[in-house]
mmCIF file of C-alpha atoms in Angstrom:
data_model
loop_
_atom_site.group_PDB
_atom_site.id
_atom_site.type_symbol
_atom_site.label_atom_id
_atom_site.label_comp_id
_atom_site.label_asym_id
_atom_site.label_seq_id
_atom_site.Cartn_x
_atom_site.Cartn_y
_atom_site.Cartn_z
ATOM 1 C CA MET S 385 -45.143 47.358 -39.454
ATOM 2 C CA SER S 386 -46.442 50.993 -38.999
ATOM 3 C CA LYS S 387 -44.996 53.981 -36.575
ATOM 4 C CA GLU S 388 -47.901 54.534 -34.397
ATOM 5 C CA LYS S 389 -47.172 54.261 -30.737
ATOM 6 C CA ILE S 390 -47.383 51.390 -29.151
ATOM 7 C CA LEU S 391 -47.462 49.759 -24.715
ATOM 8 C CA THR S 392 -44.718 47.778 -23.339
ATOM 9 C CA VAL S 393 -45.688 46.257 -19.981
ATOM 10 C CA GLN S 394 -42.804 44.845 -17.521
ATOM 11 C CA ASP S 395 -41.381 46.561 -13.956
ATOM 12 C CA ILE S 396 -39.500 49.351 -13.680
ATOM 13 C CA SER S 397 -36.461 48.796 -12.047
ATOM 14 C CA CYS S 398 -35.367 52.187 -10.171
ATOM 15 C CA VAL S 399 -31.193 52.091 -10.839
ATOM 16 C CA GLY S 400 -29.701 49.180 -12.506
ATOM 17 C CA GLN S 401 -31.298 49.918 -16.446
ATOM 18 C CA CYS S 402 -33.273 46.769 -17.108
ATOM 19 C CA SER S 403 -36.812 46.949 -17.292
ATOM 20 C CA LEU S 404 -39.361 49.921 -19.103
ATOM 21 C CA THR S 405 -35.845 52.864 -17.267
ATOM 22 C CA VAL S 406 -34.250 50.500 -21.130
ATOM 23 C CA ALA S 407 -37.458 50.759 -23.115
ATOM 24 C CA LEU S 408 -38.563 53.299 -22.975
ATOM 25 C CA PRO S 409 -35.538 55.081 -23.973
ATOM 26 C CA VAL S 410 -34.474 52.506 -26.911
ATOM 27 C CA ILE S 411 -38.179 52.243 -28.929
ATOM 28 C CA SER S 412 -38.339 56.006 -27.924
ATOM 29 C CA ALA S 413 -35.657 56.677 -29.308
ATOM 30 C CA CYS S 414 -36.357 54.945 -32.745
ATOM 31 C CA GLY S 415 -38.982 57.098 -33.375
ATOM 32 C CA ILE S 416 -41.566 55.323 -31.913
ATOM 33 C CA GLU S 417 -44.541 56.534 -29.665
ATOM 34 C CA THR S 418 -44.394 54.288 -26.135
ATOM 35 C CA CYS S 419 -46.281 53.474 -24.111
ATOM 36 C CA VAL S 420 -45.630 52.010 -21.109
ATOM 37 C CA LEU S 421 -47.483 50.197 -18.473
ATOM 38 C CA PRO S 422 -46.100 48.437 -14.713
ATOM 39 C CA THR S 423 -46.446 45.709 -12.853
ATOM 40 C CA ALA S 424 -44.028 46.142 -11.285
ATOM 41 C CA VAL S 425 -41.952 48.952 -9.275
ATOM 42 C CA LEU S 426 -37.997 48.033 -7.435
ATOM 43 C CA SER S 427 -35.915 50.392 -5.575
ATOM 44 C CA THR S 428 -33.115 49.019 -7.907
ATOM 45 C CA HIS S 429 -32.964 45.662 -10.108
ATOM 46 C CA THR S 430 -32.387 41.853 -7.259
ATOM 47 C CA ALA S 431 -28.696 41.461 -8.625
ATOM 48 C CA PHE S 432 -28.087 44.795 -6.308
ATOM 49 C CA LYS S 433 -27.416 43.697 -2.359
ATOM 50 C CA PRO S 434 -30.928 42.671 -0.336
ATOM 51 C CA GLY S 435 -32.867 45.711 0.380
ATOM 52 C CA TRP S 436 -34.071 46.966 -2.680
ATOM 53 C CA THR S 437 -38.107 47.205 -2.478
ATOM 54 C CA PHE S 438 -40.678 45.871 -4.566
ATOM 55 C CA ARG S 439 -43.932 46.731 -5.311
ATOM 56 C CA ASP S 440 -46.182 44.995 -7.449
ATOM 57 C CA LEU S 441 -48.692 47.051 -9.086
ATOM 58 C CA THR S 442 -50.770 43.520 -10.322
ATOM 59 C CA CYS S 443 -53.958 45.199 -8.793
ATOM 60 C CA ASP S 444 -53.473 48.766 -11.149
ATOM 61 C CA ILE S 445 -53.927 46.299 -14.316
ATOM 62 C CA GLN S 446 -57.627 45.999 -14.332
ATOM 63 C CA PRO S 447 -58.345 49.869 -13.963
ATOM 64 C CA ILE S 448 -55.746 51.350 -16.128
ATOM 65 C CA SER S 449 -57.642 48.905 -19.411
ATOM 66 C CA GLU S 450 -60.937 50.253 -18.124
ATOM 67 C CA HIS S 451 -59.415 53.166 -18.146
ATOM 68 C CA TRP S 452 -57.878 52.832 -21.802
ATOM 69 C CA SER S 453 -61.251 51.150 -22.584
ATOM 70 C CA LYS S 454 -63.412 54.233 -21.935
ATOM 71 C CA GLU S 455 -60.481 56.125 -23.437
ATOM 72 C CA ASN S 456 -60.664 54.429 -26.520
ATOM 73 C CA ILE S 457 -56.413 54.185 -26.634
ATOM 74 C CA THR S 458 -55.245 50.669 -28.750
ATOM 75 C CA PHE S 459 -51.839 49.718 -29.504
ATOM 76 C CA LYS S 460 -50.495 48.746 -33.435
ATOM 77 C CA ALA S 461 -48.500 46.381 -30.902
ATOM 78 C CA ILE S 462 -47.718 44.985 -27.885
ATOM 79 C CA TYR S 463 -44.267 44.392 -26.321
ATOM 80 C CA THR S 464 -44.620 42.326 -22.597
ATOM 81 C CA GLY S 465 -40.583 41.709 -20.457
ATOM 82 C CA TYR S 466 -41.284 40.308 -16.016
ATOM 83 C CA LEU S 467 -44.293 39.359 -15.961
ATOM 84 C CA GLY S 468 -44.481 38.911 -11.448
ATOM 85 C CA SER S 469 -47.159 36.450 -11.751
ATOM 86 C CA ARG S 470 -49.429 33.976 -12.937
ATOM 87 C CA GLU S 471 -52.447 36.440 -12.357
ATOM 88 C CA GLN S 472 -50.266 39.803 -15.143
ATOM 89 C CA VAL S 473 -50.056 36.899 -16.985
ATOM 90 C CA ASP S 474 -54.630 36.170 -17.380
ATOM 91 C CA LEU S 475 -54.484 40.045 -16.313
ATOM 92 C CA ILE S 476 -51.936 40.170 -19.811
ATOM 93 C CA LEU S 477 -53.448 38.527 -21.945
ATOM 94 C CA LYS S 478 -56.869 40.518 -21.878
ATOM 95 C CA LEU S 479 -55.054 42.999 -22.622
ATOM 96 C CA ILE S 480 -54.204 42.311 -25.411
ATOM 97 C CA ASP S 481 -57.383 40.842 -27.084
ATOM 98 C CA ARG S 482 -59.019 44.183 -25.650
ATOM 99 C CA HIS S 483 -56.122 46.399 -26.609
ATOM 100 C CA LEU S 484 -54.256 45.489 -29.687
ATOM 101 C CA GLU S 485 -55.059 46.713 -32.981
ATOM 102 C CA LYS S 486 -56.259 44.382 -36.151
ATOM 103 C CA ASP S 487 -53.313 44.273 -37.733
ATOM 104 C CA GLY S 488 -50.897 43.999 -34.115
ATOM 105 C CA ALA S 489 -47.833 42.621 -32.799
ATOM 106 C CA THR S 490 -47.330 40.789 -30.251
ATOM 107 C CA ILE S 491 -44.170 40.632 -28.813
ATOM 108 C CA VAL S 492 -43.181 38.534 -26.060
ATOM 109 C CA ASP S 493 -39.941 37.867 -24.060
ATOM 110 C CA PRO S 494 -40.866 35.770 -21.608
ATOM 111 C CA ALA S 495 -38.066 36.808 -18.516
ATOM 112 C CA MET S 496 -37.935 34.749 -16.170
ATOM 113 C CA ALA S 497 -35.501 33.078 -16.532
ATOM 114 C CA ASP S 498 -30.829 32.394 -17.157
ATOM 115 C CA GLY S 499 -28.614 30.192 -16.495
ATOM 116 C CA GLY S 500 -30.802 27.262 -16.159
ATOM 117 C CA VAL S 501 -32.488 28.731 -13.721
ATOM 118 C CA LEU S 502 -35.663 30.881 -13.026
ATOM 119 C CA TYR S 503 -35.685 33.964 -11.296
ATOM 120 C CA LYS S 504 -36.057 33.529 -8.186
ATOM 121 C CA GLY S 505 -39.484 34.621 -6.390
ATOM 122 C CA PHE S 506 -41.203 32.165 -9.566
ATOM 123 C CA PRO S 507 -43.250 29.219 -7.950
ATOM 124 C CA GLU S 508 -42.066 26.279 -10.228
ATOM 125 C CA ASP S 509 -44.601 25.849 -12.762
ATOM 126 C CA PHE S 510 -44.235 29.872 -13.970
ATOM 127 C CA PRO S 511 -43.233 28.017 -17.050
ATOM 128 C CA LYS S 512 -45.974 27.571 -18.578
ATOM 129 C CA ASP S 513 -47.598 30.345 -17.745
ATOM 130 C CA MET S 514 -45.412 32.220 -20.360
ATOM 131 C CA ALA S 515 -45.907 29.540 -22.515
ATOM 132 C CA ARG S 516 -49.352 30.572 -22.838
ATOM 133 C CA LEU S 517 -48.360 33.806 -23.404
ATOM 134 C CA CYS S 518 -46.190 32.846 -25.756
ATOM 135 C CA ALA S 519 -49.015 31.326 -27.061
ATOM 136 C CA VAL S 520 -50.245 34.199 -28.609
ATOM 137 C CA ALA S 521 -47.011 36.724 -29.987
ATOM 138 C CA ASP S 522 -46.059 37.273 -33.349
ATOM 139 C CA VAL S 523 -42.308 36.491 -32.192
ATOM 140 C CA ILE S 524 -41.190 35.141 -29.270
ATOM 141 C CA LEU S 525 -37.661 36.664 -27.170
ATOM 142 C CA PRO S 526 -36.776 34.477 -25.342
ATOM 143 C CA ASN S 527 -33.087 32.694 -23.752
ATOM 144 C CA ILE S 528 -31.939 28.392 -23.968
ATOM 145 C CA THR S 529 -32.649 28.763 -20.454
ATOM 146 C CA GLU S 530 -36.473 29.915 -21.319
ATOM 147 C CA ALA S 531 -36.635 28.498 -23.745
ATOM 148 C CA CYS S 532 -35.724 25.202 -22.069
ATOM 149 C CA LEU S 533 -39.374 25.768 -18.834
ATOM 150 C CA MET S 534 -41.238 26.396 -21.205
ATOM 151 C CA THR S 535 -40.961 22.977 -23.900
ATOM 152 C CA GLY S 536 -40.066 20.162 -20.854
ATOM 153 C CA THR S 537 -37.386 20.425 -22.517
ATOM 154 C CA ALA S 538 -33.289 20.060 -20.525
ATOM 155 C CA PHE S 539 -30.960 23.245 -19.901
ATOM 156 C CA ARG S 540 -27.248 22.664 -21.329
ATOM 157 C CA THR S 541 -24.672 24.437 -21.742
ATOM 158 C CA GLU S 542 -22.968 21.998 -24.315
ATOM 159 C CA TYR S 543 -25.402 21.241 -27.496
ATOM 160 C CA ASP S 544 -24.792 20.949 -30.648
ATOM 161 C CA GLU S 545 -27.306 22.590 -33.860
ATOM 162 C CA LYS S 546 -29.640 19.587 -34.015
ATOM 163 C CA TYR S 547 -30.172 20.176 -30.780
ATOM 164 C CA ILE S 548 -31.076 24.043 -30.557
ATOM 165 C CA LEU S 549 -33.161 22.993 -33.847
ATOM 166 C CA ASP S 550 -35.984 20.692 -31.500
ATOM 167 C CA LEU S 551 -35.876 23.750 -29.296
ATOM 168 C CA LEU S 552 -36.630 25.890 -31.981
ATOM 169 C CA SER S 553 -39.049 23.225 -33.408
ATOM 170 C CA LYS S 554 -40.657 22.976 -29.242
ATOM 171 C CA LEU S 555 -41.054 27.115 -29.236
ATOM 172 C CA SER S 556 -42.644 26.854 -32.107
ATOM 173 C CA GLU S 557 -45.072 24.299 -30.867
ATOM 174 C CA LEU S 558 -46.051 25.909 -28.292
ATOM 175 C CA GLY S 559 -47.761 28.154 -31.452
ATOM 176 C CA CYS S 560 -46.179 31.975 -31.682
ATOM 177 C CA LYS S 561 -45.605 32.556 -35.214
ATOM 178 C CA LYS S 562 -41.482 33.379 -34.891
ATOM 179 C CA VAL S 563 -39.214 32.310 -33.045
ATOM 180 C CA VAL S 564 -35.666 34.548 -31.994
ATOM 181 C CA LEU S 565 -33.699 32.494 -29.553
ATOM 182 C CA THR S 566 -31.210 34.355 -27.593
ATOM 183 C CA GLY S 567 -27.474 32.819 -26.377
ATOM 184 C CA VAL S 568 -26.694 30.681 -29.265
ATOM 185 C CA SER S 569 -23.116 29.647 -30.153
ATOM 186 C CA PHE S 570 -21.299 26.495 -31.431
ATOM 187 C CA ASP S 571 -17.626 28.512 -31.025
ATOM 188 C CA PRO S 572 -16.574 29.337 -27.630
ATOM 189 C CA LYS S 573 -15.560 31.916 -29.818
ATOM 190 C CA LYS S 574 -18.830 33.587 -31.644
ATOM 191 C CA LEU S 575 -22.255 34.236 -29.451
ATOM 192 C CA GLY S 576 -25.558 35.052 -30.655
ATOM 193 C CA VAL S 577 -29.159 34.260 -31.459
ATOM 194 C CA ALA S 578 -31.136 31.772 -34.578
ATOM 195 C CA VAL S 579 -34.532 32.933 -36.032
ATOM 196 C CA TYR S 580 -37.178 30.744 -36.574
ATOM 197 C CA ASP S 581 -39.965 31.249 -39.305
ATOM 198 C CA CYS S 582 -42.122 28.740 -37.580
ATOM 199 C CA LYS S 583 -44.764 28.640 -41.449
ATOM 200 C CA SER S 584 -41.377 27.664 -43.378
ATOM 201 C CA LYS S 585 -39.404 25.842 -40.565
ATOM 202 C CA LYS S 586 -36.440 28.399 -41.656
ATOM 203 C CA VAL S 587 -33.536 28.880 -39.831
ATOM 204 C CA GLU S 588 -31.012 31.688 -39.787
ATOM 205 C CA TYR S 589 -28.907 32.371 -37.507
ATOM 206 C CA TYR S 590 -26.758 35.268 -37.078
ATOM 207 C CA PHE S 591 -23.142 35.938 -34.676
ATOM 208 C CA ASN S 592 -20.870 38.801 -33.180
ATOM 209 C CA ASP S 593 -17.243 38.294 -30.976
ATOM 210 C CA LYS S 594 -18.400 37.025 -27.385
ATOM 211 C CA LEU S 595 -17.449 39.834 -24.906
ATOM 212 C CA PRO S 596 -15.226 38.387 -21.685
ATOM 213 C CA ARG S 597 -17.816 39.721 -19.560
ATOM 214 C CA MET S 598 -21.773 39.257 -18.216
ATOM 215 C CA SER S 599 -23.472 42.465 -17.970
ATOM 216 C CA HIS S 600 -27.534 42.576 -15.845
ATOM 217 C CA GLY S 601 -30.315 43.508 -18.457
ATOM 218 C CA THR S 602 -28.624 43.697 -21.851
ATOM 219 C CA GLY S 603 -31.700 41.564 -22.094
ATOM 220 C CA ASP S 604 -33.703 44.153 -21.959
ATOM 221 C CA VAL S 605 -31.484 45.881 -24.413
ATOM 222 C CA TYR S 606 -31.494 43.309 -26.465
ATOM 223 C CA ALA S 607 -35.642 43.049 -26.820
ATOM 224 C CA SER S 608 -36.686 46.986 -26.851
ATOM 225 C CA ALA S 609 -33.687 47.664 -29.811
ATOM 226 C CA PHE S 610 -35.020 44.538 -31.183
ATOM 227 C CA VAL S 611 -39.017 46.203 -30.956
ATOM 228 C CA GLY S 612 -38.252 49.685 -32.387
ATOM 229 C CA ALA S 613 -36.099 48.006 -35.143
ATOM 230 C CA TYR S 614 -39.064 46.470 -36.154
ATOM 231 C CA MET S 615 -41.243 48.706 -35.665
ATOM 232 C CA ASN S 616 -39.299 50.654 -38.186
ATOM 233 C CA GLY S 617 -40.157 47.801 -41.084
ATOM 234 C CA LYS S 618 -37.499 45.781 -40.913
ATOM 235 C CA SER S 619 -38.238 41.933 -40.634
ATOM 236 C CA VAL S 620 -37.415 39.934 -37.954
ATOM 237 C CA TYR S 621 -33.617 38.630 -39.330
ATOM 238 C CA GLU S 622 -32.685 42.549 -39.645
ATOM 239 C CA SER S 623 -33.619 43.205 -36.029
ATOM 240 C CA ALA S 624 -31.891 40.258 -34.660
ATOM 241 C CA SER S 625 -29.486 40.967 -36.024
ATOM 242 C CA ILE S 626 -29.022 45.377 -35.209
ATOM 243 C CA ALA S 627 -30.211 44.834 -32.433
ATOM 244 C CA ALA S 628 -27.369 41.652 -30.890
ATOM 245 C CA ASP S 629 -25.702 44.503 -32.938
ATOM 246 C CA PHE S 630 -26.037 47.597 -30.657
ATOM 247 C CA THR S 631 -26.287 45.455 -27.528
ATOM 248 C CA VAL S 632 -22.617 44.338 -28.097
ATOM 249 C CA ARG S 633 -21.826 47.775 -28.635
ATOM 250 C CA THR S 634 -23.320 48.702 -25.198
ATOM 251 C CA ILE S 635 -21.158 46.571 -23.680
ATOM 252 C CA GLU S 636 -17.954 47.501 -25.555
ATOM 253 C CA ALA S 637 -18.317 51.198 -23.703
ATOM 254 C CA THR S 638 -19.056 49.974 -20.300
ATOM 255 C CA MET S 639 -15.984 47.295 -20.558
ATOM 256 C CA ASP S 640 -13.445 50.168 -18.854
ATOM 257 C CA ASP S 641 -15.786 50.560 -16.251
ATOM 258 C CA GLU S 642 -15.322 48.664 -13.429
ATOM 259 C CA SER S 643 -17.754 49.781 -11.746
ATOM 260 C CA HIS S 644 -20.670 49.942 -14.191
ATOM 261 C CA TRP S 645 -21.841 46.726 -13.256
ATOM 262 C CA TYR S 646 -25.168 47.275 -12.677
ATOM 263 C CA GLY S 647 -26.005 47.434 -16.376
ATOM 264 C CA VAL S 648 -24.399 48.360 -19.335
ATOM 265 C CA LYS S 649 -24.053 52.456 -21.206
ATOM 266 C CA PHE S 650 -27.092 51.413 -23.920
ATOM 267 C CA GLU S 651 -27.303 55.317 -24.215
ATOM 268 C CA LYS S 652 -23.671 56.845 -25.695
ATOM 269 C CA GLU S 653 -24.920 54.152 -28.013
ATOM 270 C CA LEU S 654 -28.238 55.249 -29.360
ATOM 271 C CA PRO S 655 -27.019 57.377 -31.284
ATOM 272 C CA TYR S 656 -25.655 53.933 -33.782
ATOM 273 C CA LEU S 657 -29.171 52.400 -33.412
ATOM 274 C CA ILE S 658 -30.653 55.690 -35.044
ATOM 275 C CA ASP S 659 -28.308 55.234 -37.889
ATOM 276 C CA ARG S 660 -29.210 51.817 -38.355
ATOM 277 C CA LEU S 661 -32.858 52.428 -38.915
ATOM 278 C CA LYS S 662 -32.006 55.056 -42.172
#
């Protein structure tokens, strides 16, 4: 992949170190010109106490795209994260068709669920719409919950390698080219990713030591670091590994600060990510 400008499409949580407030600095630090298309603006992410504000920006997506068309603006890659509705999925599919360069890449993080359940606010059938977006992707980055919901697979917290291989095979049937399945673990002390080539059916794993802390926003940190590495010419497996190591370091950098419950201090580890790309 060449170092052209990319577009990332997801929400802005003004406070909380997730979505665009992670994607923009992380990918930019990787030396990639990063353009943004916000899908919504929230005062904080939704793990804060009730009272946060939410403004839906669906109505702005089409006019923005029309202006870009007049300016002949295209992108080497389009990376999507949290999308708030079925309508947004349809608009982003049109956006990809209109603004992605012929040799460009579509990278989809189907951010919609975790822990076996959909995030609040999504209709029960939303995974079918997200699967339509994943169908056109070069790389998708689901966690196990999202993978199960998009493929109609029963979610399990205890599983063997056959379960993961079956899940990867079903994801490949959506139409994507490569899968990076996050949150994979065959050992309670390890946590990692499964990287799957949908054409060759080859799977590779990468694991780190599992840390005793759950942190908000790490999925966005991981996906953004993956995109930054991939756009620097790293392979899917190399990008997945670099992103995993970076994410672990961001959690470690935050573990001694109980007041920083809402995200991870990824900013402190950006020099490490930059060095890994050299």
